[in-house]
Short mmCIF file of C-alpha atoms in Angstrom, two decimals:
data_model
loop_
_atom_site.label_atom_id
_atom_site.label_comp_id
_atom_site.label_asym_id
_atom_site.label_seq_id
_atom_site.Cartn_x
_atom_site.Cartn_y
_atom_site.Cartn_z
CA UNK O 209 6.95 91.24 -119.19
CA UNK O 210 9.13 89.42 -121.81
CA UNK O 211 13.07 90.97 -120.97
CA UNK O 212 14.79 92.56 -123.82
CA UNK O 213 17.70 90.13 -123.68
CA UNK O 214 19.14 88.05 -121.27
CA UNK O 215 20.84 90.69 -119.33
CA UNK O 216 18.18 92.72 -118.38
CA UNK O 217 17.13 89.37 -115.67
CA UNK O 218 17.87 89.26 -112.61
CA UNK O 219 20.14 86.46 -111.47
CA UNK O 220 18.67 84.63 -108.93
CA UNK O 221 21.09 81.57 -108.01
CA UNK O 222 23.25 79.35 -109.96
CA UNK O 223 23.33 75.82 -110.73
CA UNK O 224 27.45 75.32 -109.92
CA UNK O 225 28.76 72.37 -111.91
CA UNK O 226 32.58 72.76 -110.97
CA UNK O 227 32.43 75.78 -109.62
CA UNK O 228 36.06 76.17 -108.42
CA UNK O 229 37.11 75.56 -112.07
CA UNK O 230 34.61 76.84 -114.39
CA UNK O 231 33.46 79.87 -112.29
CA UNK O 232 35.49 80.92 -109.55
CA UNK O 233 38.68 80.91 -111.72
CA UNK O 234 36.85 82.62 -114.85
CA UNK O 235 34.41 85.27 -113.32
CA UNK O 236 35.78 88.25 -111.19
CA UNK O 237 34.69 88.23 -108.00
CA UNK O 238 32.48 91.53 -108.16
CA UNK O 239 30.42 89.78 -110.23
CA UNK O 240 30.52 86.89 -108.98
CA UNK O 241 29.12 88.64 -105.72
CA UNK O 242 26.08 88.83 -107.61
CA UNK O 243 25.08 85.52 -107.21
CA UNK O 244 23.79 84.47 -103.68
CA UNK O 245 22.04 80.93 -103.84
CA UNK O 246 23.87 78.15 -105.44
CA UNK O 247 23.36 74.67 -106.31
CA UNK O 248 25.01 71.74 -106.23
CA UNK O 249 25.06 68.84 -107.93
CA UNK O 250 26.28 65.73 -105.63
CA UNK O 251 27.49 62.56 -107.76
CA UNK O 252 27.46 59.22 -105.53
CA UNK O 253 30.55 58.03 -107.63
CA UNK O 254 32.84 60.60 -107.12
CA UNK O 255 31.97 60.30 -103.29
CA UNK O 256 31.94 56.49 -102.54
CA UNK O 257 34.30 54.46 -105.76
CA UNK O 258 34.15 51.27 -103.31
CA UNK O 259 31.92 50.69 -100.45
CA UNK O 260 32.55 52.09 -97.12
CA UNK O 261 35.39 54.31 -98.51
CA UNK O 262 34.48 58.26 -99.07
CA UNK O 263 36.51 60.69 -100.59
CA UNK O 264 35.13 64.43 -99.60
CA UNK O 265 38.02 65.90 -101.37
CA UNK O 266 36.11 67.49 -104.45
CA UNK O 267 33.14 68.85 -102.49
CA UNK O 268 34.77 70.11 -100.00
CA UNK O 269 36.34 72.47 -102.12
CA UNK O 270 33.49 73.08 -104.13
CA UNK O 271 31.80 74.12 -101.08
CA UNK O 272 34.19 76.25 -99.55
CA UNK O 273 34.92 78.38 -103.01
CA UNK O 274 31.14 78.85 -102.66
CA UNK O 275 31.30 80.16 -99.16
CA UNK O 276 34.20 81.65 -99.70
CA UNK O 277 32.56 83.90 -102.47
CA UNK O 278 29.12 84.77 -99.60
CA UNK O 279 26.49 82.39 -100.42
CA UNK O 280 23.16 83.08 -99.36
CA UNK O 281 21.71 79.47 -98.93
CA UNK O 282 23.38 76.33 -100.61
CA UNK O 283 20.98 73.21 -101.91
CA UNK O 284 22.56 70.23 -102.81
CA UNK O 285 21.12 67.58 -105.10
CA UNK O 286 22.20 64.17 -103.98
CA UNK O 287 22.11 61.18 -106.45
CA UNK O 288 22.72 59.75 -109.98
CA UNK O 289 25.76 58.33 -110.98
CA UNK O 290 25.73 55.16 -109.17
CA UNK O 291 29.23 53.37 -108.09
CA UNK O 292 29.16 50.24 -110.47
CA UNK O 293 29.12 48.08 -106.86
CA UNK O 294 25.90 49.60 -105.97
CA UNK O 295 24.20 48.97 -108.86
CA UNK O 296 21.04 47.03 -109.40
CA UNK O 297 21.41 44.71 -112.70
CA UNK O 298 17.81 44.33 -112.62
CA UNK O 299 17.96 47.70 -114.67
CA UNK O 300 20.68 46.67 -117.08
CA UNK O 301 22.49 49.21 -118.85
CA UNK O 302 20.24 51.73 -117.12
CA UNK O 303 21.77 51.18 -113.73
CA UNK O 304 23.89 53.96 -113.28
CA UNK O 305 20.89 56.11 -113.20
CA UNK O 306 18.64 53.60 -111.18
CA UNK O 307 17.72 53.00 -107.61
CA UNK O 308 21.01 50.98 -106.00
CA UNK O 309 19.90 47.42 -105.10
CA UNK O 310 20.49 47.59 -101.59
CA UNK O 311 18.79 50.88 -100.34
CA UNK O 312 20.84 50.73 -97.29
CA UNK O 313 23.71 51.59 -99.17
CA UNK O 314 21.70 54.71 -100.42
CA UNK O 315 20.49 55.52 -97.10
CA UNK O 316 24.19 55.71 -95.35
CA UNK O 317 25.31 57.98 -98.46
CA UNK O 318 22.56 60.35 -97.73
CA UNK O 319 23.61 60.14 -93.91
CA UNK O 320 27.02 60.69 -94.51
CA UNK O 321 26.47 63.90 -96.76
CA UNK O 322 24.08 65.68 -94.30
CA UNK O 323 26.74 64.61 -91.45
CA UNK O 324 29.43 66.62 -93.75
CA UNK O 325 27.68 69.47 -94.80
CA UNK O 326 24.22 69.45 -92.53
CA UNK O 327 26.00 73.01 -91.10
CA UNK O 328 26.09 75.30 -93.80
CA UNK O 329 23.74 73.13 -96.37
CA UNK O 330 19.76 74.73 -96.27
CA UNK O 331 18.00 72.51 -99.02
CA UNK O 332 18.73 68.70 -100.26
CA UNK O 333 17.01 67.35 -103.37
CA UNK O 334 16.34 63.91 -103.55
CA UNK O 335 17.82 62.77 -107.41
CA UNK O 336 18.34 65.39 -110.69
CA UNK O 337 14.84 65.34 -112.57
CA UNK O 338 14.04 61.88 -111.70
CA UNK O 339 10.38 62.33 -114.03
CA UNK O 340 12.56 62.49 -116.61
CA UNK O 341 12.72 58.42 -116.78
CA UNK O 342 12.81 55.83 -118.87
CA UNK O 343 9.54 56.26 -120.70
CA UNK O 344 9.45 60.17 -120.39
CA UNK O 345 8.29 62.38 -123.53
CA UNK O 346 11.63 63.75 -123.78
CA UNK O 347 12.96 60.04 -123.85
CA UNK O 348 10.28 59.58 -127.09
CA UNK O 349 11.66 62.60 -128.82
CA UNK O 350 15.13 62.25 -128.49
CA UNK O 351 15.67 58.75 -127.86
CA UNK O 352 16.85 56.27 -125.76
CA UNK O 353 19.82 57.88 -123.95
CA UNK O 354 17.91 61.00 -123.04
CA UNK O 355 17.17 60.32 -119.41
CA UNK O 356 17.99 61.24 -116.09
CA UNK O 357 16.56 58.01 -114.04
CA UNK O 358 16.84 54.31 -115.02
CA UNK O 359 13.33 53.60 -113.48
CA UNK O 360 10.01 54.20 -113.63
CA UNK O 361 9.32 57.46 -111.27
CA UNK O 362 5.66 56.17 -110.34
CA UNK O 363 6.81 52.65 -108.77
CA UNK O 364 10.84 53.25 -108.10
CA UNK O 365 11.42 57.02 -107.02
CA UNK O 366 9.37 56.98 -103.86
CA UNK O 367 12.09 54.48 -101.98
CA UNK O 368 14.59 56.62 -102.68
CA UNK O 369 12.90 60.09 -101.22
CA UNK O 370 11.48 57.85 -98.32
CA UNK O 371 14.98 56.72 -97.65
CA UNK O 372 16.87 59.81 -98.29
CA UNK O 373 14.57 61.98 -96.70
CA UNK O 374 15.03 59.84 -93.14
CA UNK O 375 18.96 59.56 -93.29
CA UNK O 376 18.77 63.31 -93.75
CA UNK O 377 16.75 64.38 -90.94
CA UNK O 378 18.46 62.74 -88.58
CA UNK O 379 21.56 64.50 -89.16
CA UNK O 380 20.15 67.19 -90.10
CA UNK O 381 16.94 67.76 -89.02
CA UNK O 382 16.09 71.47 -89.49
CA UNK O 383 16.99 71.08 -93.18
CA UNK O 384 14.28 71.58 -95.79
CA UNK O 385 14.08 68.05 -98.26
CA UNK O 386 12.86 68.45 -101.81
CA UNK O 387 10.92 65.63 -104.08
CA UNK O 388 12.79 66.31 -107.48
CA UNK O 389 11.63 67.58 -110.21
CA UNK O 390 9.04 66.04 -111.59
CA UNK O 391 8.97 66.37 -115.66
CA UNK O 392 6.44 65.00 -117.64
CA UNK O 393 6.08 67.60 -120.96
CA UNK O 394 8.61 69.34 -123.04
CA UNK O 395 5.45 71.43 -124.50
CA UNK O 396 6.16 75.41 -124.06
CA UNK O 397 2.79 76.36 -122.61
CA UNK O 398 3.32 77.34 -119.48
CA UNK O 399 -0.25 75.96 -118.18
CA UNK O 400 1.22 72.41 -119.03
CA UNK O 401 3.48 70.11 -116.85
CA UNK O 402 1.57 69.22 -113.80
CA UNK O 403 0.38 65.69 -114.55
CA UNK O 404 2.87 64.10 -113.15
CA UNK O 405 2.66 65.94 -110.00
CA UNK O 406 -0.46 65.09 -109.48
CA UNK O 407 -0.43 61.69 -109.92
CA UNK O 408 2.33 60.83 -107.61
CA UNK O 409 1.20 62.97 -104.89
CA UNK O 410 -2.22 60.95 -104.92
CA UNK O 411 -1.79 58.79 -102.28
CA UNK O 412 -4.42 56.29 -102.97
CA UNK O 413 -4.66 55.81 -106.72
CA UNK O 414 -0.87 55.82 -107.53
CA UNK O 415 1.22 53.06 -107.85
CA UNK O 416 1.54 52.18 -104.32
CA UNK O 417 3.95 50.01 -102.15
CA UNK O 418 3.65 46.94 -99.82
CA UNK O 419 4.59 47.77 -95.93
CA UNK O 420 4.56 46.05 -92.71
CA UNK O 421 5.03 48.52 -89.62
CA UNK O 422 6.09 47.77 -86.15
CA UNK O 423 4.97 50.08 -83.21
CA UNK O 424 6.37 50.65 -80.01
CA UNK O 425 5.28 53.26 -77.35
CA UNK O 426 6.99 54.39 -73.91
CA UNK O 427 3.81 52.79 -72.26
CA UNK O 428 1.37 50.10 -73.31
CA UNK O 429 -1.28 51.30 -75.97
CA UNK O 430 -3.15 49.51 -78.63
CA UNK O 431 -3.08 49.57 -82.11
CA UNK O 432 -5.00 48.36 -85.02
CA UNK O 433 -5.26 48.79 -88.62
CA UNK O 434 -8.19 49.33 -90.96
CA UNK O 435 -7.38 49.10 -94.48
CA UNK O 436 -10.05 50.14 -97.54
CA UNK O 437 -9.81 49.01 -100.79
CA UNK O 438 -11.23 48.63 -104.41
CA UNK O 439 -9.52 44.95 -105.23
CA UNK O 440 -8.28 45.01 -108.79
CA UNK O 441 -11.20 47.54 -109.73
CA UNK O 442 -13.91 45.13 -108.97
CA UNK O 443 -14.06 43.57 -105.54
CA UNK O 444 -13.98 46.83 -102.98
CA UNK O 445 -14.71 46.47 -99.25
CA UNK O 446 -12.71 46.66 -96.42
CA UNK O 447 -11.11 44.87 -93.29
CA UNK O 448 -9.72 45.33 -90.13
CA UNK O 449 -7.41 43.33 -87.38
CA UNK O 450 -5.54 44.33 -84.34
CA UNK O 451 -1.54 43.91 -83.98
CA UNK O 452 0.35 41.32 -83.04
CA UNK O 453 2.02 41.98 -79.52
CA UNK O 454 5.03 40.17 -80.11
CA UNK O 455 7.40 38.08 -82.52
CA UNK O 456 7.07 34.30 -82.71
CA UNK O 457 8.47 31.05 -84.09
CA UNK O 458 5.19 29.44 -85.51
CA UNK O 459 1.77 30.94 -86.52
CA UNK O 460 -1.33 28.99 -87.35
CA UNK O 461 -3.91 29.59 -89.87
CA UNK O 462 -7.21 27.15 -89.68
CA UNK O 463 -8.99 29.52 -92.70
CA UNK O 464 -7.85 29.45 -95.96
CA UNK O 465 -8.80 28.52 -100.19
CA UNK O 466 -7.61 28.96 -103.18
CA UNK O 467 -11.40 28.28 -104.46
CA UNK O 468 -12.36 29.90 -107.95
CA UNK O 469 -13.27 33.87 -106.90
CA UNK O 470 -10.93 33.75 -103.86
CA UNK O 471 -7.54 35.13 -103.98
CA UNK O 472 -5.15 34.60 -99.87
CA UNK O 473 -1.93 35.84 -99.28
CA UNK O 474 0.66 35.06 -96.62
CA UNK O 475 1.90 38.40 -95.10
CA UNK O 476 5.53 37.95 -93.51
CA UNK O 477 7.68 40.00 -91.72
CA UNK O 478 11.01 39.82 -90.62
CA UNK O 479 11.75 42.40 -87.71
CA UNK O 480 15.33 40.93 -87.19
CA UNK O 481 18.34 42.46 -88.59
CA UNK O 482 19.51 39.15 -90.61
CA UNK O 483 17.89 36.97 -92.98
CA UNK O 484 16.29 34.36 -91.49
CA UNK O 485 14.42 30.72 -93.11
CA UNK O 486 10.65 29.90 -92.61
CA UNK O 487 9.10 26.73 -93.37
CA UNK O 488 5.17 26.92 -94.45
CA UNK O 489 3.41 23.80 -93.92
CA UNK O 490 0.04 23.32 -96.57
CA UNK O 491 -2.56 21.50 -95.36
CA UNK O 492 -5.60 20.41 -97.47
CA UNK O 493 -9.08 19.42 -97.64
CA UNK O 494 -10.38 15.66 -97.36
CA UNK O 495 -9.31 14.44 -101.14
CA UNK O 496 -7.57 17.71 -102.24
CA UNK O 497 -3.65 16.08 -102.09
CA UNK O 498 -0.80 15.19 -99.87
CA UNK O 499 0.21 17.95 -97.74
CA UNK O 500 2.70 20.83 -99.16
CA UNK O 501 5.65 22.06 -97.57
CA UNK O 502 7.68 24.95 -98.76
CA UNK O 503 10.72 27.62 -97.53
CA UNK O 504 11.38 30.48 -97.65
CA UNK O 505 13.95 33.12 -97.04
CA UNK O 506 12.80 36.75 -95.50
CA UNK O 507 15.32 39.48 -96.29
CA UNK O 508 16.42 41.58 -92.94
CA UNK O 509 13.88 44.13 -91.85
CA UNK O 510 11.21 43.59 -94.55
CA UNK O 511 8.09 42.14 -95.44
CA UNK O 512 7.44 39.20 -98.23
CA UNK O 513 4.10 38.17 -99.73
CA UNK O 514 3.11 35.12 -100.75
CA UNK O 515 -0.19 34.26 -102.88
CA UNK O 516 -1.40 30.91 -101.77
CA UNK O 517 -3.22 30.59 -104.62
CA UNK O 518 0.98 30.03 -106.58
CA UNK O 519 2.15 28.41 -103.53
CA UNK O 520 -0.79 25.46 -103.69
CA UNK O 521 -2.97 25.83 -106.98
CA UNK O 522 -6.31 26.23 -107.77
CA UNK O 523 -9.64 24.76 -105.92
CA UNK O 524 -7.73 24.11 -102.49
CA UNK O 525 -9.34 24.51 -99.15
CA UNK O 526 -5.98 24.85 -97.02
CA UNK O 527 -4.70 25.28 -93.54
CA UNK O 528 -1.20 26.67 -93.03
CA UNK O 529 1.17 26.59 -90.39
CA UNK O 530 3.98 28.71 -90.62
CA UNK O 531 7.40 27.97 -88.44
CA UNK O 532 11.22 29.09 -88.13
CA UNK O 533 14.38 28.92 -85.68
CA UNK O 534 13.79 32.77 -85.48
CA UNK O 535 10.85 35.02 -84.23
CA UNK O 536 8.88 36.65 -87.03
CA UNK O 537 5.00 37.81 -88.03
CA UNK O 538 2.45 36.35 -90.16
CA UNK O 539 -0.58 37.41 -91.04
CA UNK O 540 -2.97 36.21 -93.74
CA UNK O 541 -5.34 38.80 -96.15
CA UNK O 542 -7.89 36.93 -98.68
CA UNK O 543 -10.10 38.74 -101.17
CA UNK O 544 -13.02 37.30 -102.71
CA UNK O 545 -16.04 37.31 -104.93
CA UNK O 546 -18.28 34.96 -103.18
CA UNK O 547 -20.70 33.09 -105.14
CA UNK O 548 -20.58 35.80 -107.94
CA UNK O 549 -22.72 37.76 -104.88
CA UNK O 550 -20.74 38.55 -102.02
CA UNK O 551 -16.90 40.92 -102.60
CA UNK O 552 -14.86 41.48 -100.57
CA UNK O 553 -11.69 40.48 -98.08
CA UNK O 554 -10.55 39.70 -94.92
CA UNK O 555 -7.30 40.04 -93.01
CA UNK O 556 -6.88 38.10 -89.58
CA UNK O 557 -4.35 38.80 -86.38
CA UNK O 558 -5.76 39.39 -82.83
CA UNK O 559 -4.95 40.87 -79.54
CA UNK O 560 -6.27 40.50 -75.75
CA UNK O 561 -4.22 43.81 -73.64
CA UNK O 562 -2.49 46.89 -74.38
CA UNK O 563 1.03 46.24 -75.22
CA UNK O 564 4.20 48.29 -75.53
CA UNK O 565 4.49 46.55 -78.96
CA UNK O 566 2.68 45.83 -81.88
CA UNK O 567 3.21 44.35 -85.30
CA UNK O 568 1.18 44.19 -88.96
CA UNK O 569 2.99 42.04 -91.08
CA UNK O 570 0.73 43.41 -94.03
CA UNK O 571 0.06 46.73 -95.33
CA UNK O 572 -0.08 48.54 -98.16
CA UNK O 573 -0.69 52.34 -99.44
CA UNK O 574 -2.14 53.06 -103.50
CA UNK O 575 -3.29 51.10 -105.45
CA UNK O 576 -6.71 52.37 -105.03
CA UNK O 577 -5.93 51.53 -101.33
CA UNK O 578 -5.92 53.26 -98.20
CA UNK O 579 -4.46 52.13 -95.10
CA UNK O 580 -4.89 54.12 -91.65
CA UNK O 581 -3.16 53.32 -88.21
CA UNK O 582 -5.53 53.50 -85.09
CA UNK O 583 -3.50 53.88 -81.68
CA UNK O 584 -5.55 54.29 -78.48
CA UNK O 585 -3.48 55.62 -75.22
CA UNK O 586 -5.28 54.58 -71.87
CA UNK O 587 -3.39 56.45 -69.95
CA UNK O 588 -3.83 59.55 -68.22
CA UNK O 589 -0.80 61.17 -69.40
CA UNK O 590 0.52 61.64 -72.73
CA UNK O 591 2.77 58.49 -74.60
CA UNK O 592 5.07 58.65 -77.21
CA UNK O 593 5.28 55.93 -79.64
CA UNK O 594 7.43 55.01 -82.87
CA UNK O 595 5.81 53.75 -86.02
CA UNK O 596 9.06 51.55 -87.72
CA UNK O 597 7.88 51.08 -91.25
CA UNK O 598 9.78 47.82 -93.52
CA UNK O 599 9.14 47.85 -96.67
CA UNK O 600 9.41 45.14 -99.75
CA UNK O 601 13.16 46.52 -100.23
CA UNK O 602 14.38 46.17 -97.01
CA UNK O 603 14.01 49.67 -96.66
CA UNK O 604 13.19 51.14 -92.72
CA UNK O 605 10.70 54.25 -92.26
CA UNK O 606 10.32 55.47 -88.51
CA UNK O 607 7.71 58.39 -87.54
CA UNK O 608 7.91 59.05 -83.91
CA UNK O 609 4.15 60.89 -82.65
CA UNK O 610 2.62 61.94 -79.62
CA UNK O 611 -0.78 59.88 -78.63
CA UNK O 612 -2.98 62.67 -76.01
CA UNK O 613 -4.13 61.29 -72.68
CA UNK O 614 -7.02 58.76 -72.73
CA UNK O 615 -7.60 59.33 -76.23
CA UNK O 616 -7.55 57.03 -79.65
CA UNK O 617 -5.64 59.21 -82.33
CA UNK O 618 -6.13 57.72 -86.26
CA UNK O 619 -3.06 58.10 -89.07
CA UNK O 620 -3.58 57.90 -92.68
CA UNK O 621 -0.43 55.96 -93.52
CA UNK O 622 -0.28 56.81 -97.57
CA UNK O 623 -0.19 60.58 -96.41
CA UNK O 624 2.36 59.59 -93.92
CA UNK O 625 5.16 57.87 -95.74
CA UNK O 626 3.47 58.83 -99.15
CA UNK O 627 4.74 61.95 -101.12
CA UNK O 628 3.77 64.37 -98.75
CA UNK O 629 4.96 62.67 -95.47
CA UNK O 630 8.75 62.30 -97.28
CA UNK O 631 9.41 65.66 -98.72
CA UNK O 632 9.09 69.23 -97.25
CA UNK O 633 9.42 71.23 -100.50
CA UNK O 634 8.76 70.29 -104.79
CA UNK O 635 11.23 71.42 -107.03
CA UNK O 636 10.60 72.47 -110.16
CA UNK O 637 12.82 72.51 -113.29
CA UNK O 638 10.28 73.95 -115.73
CA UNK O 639 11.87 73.25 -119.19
CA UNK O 640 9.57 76.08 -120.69
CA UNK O 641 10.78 79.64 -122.34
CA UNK O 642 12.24 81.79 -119.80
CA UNK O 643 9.97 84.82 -120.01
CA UNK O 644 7.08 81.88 -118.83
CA UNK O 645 8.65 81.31 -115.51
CA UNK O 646 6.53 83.17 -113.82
CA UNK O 647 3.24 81.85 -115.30
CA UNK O 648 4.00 78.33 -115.30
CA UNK O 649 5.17 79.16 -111.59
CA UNK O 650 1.94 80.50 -110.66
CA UNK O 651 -0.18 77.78 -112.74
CA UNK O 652 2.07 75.22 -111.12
CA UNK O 653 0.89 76.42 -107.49
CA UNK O 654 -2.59 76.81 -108.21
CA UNK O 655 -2.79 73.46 -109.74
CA UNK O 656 -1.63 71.69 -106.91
CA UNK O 657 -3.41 73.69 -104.04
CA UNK O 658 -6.73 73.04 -105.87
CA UNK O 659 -5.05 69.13 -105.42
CA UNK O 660 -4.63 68.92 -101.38
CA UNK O 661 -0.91 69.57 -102.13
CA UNK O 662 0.80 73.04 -100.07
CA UNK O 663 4.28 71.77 -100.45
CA UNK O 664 6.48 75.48 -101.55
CA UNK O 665 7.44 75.21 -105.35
CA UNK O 666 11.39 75.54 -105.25
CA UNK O 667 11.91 76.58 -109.03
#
């Protein structure tokens, strides 16, 4: 039922922008006992000017004045505003609202708030409205300015819940994590606004990411990845190879073309914590060229991909070695259309004995793909193992799970550092008239259960 006027609602919480100032000093305190639940907007500029150097001085009293006045639950929202020497000039003028370029820089912000605050904080939310982006509808209407991230939410946000969402459990681990609100419709129907939901919490047919994973186990297990895909809408199939059970200096490839209706990529991961130099060596078919020899750099903790097909050219049957002062994985996926008969692709790495370590250089989640993780434990007792995700960024993901005795346990990785596997709550910032809360609440929630998706709708 549509409220007479605004104060016949019931106040639920407050969004506290300067609180100390514009609320504590203004509003008596009986009525400011009204308000239980508050939330707070955390700036990275205001926090961290220059690298390494944090100033809790504002916060802290914003915090306490909160505390001081009987909050309920407190939910910060971490994010925006970032220090000019942690921006990305990839986005331009759009930086200070953009993923930083080192996401490591990110990640120990993230840390360092949850360390601060983890004891009376309840909720974090990963970035202020971050659907509102670059290309949003509001951005259309109102023009260029009106935004609240410098990136594209379907390809850029996902990093930064991944990482935030990791740096905060670990200080804080019984805290509850929030995706941010995702906006995609200034339209006043209340049964509007879940598009954009849905599409990012598909965790095949999104825009996806490229991953290589590391796994490690308190005993020797083995692990191997299946991966299913539709290639670029027309060549679907699948493939399947086992890990590699440790780090080298040189990997060989005998296999390998850059034939019309073939497509081979070089997977390569760098598990050490420095960038380190690998050399690929090209080698051709009888009357296809002098060999080719390239380098390349690998950026700490990541994976790079390489399409043979740019490295080498067109209508090249080619061998590859791969080689570098420092131990690192390779690992080589091709997709094909074979004779216009025959689609496809193939990915090649092999094992011979369980191992306390494995490595998959390649990887990757949407993109009308979907990658699982198969662990089998031959043991008679339980095993723990870690799954270290590194991403294209540089970014790290780690999952620790339990593998039961004598028993092969299966992980769908999209679900698992996807959406759902990097958020423990959605909140919602509905943008419609007041009196169509509830409705677009409820229409919200049933949209997205119908979807797969149970995540509580923080509004």
């Amino acid at each position: 039922v549509r409220p007479a006027s605004a104060s016949d609602m019931i106040i639920l919480g407050l969004d506290a922008r300067d609180y100390t100032n514009r609320m504590a000093s203004k509003v008596q305190q009986a009525e400011r006992g009204e308000i239980r639940h508050f939330k707070v907007i955390v700036m990275w500029n205001k926090i961290e000017k220059s690298k390494g150097t944090y100033s809790w001085l504002y916060y802290d009293k914003e915090i306490n004045r909160i505390l001081a006045d009987g909050a309920e639950s407190i939910l910060l929202t971490i994010g925006s505003s970032v220090p000019s020497w942690a921006q990305d000039p990839v986005y331009g003028d759009k930086a200070a609202k953009a993923p930083p370029k080192d996401l490591g820089d990110w990640y120990r912000l993230c840390s360092k708030v949850a360390e601060r605050y983890g004891s009376v904080v309840d909720f974090y939310e990963i970035w202020n409205e971050p659907g509102w982006d670059v290309d949003s509808e509001a951005v259309q209407i109102f023009g260029p300015e009106t935004y609240h991230f410098g990136g594209q939410v379907e390809t850029d946000y996902l990093p930064l819940l991944q990482t935030g969402y990791a740096a905060i459990k670990e200080k804080d681990p019984t805290s509850m994590v929030m995706c941010g609100a995702l906006i995609c419709t200034l339209n006043q129907d209340p049964n509007t606004g879940a598009d954009l939901y849905l599409r990012l919490f598909d965790e095949v047919n999104r825009p996806g990411q490229d991953v290589s994973m590391k796994v490690t186990s308190s005993k020797p297990i083995v692990a191997e990845r299946p991966m299913y895909f539709n290639y670029k809408g027309s060549w679907d199939g699948g493939h399947d190879v086992m890990g590699a059970t440790a780090a080298g200096k040189e990997w060989y490839f005998a296999e390998g073309t850059t034939r019309d209706g073939f497509e081979e990529w070089l997977c390569l991961q760098n598990p050490n914590p420095n960038p380190i130099q690998v050399t690929a060596t090209y080698m051709f078919g009888p009357g296809q060229g002098a060999n080719v020899v390239k380098t390349y750099e690998l950026q700490p903790t990541s994976r790079t991909t390489l399409m043979v097909n740019n490295e080498v050219g067109p209508e090249k049957d080619v061998s590859v070695k791969i080689a570098s002062a420092s131990d690192f994985i390779a690992e080589r996926p091709m997709y094909f259309n074979y004779q216009g008969r025959w689609t496809g692709g193939h990915c090649v790495m092999g094992a011979s004995a369980p191992s306390g370590t494995w490595y998959f250089a390649e990887g990757c989640t949407g993109f009308s793909i979907q990658q699982y993780l198969c662990l089998q434990n031959p043991h008679p007792e339980e095993v723990t193992a870690e799954l270290t995700f590194m991403m294209t960024r540089g970014e790290v993901i780690r999952r620790t799970v339990n593998l039961g005795p004598s028993s092969r346990t299966t992980f769908d990785i999209n679900m698992l550092i996807g959406f759902r596997g990097s958020s423990d709550m959605i909140a919602v910032h509905p943008y419609k008239n007041y009196w169509d809360w509830g409705e677009h609440y409820d229409y919200l929630s049933r949209t997205l259960k119908a979807n797969s998706i149970w995540h509580e709708l923080a509004v």
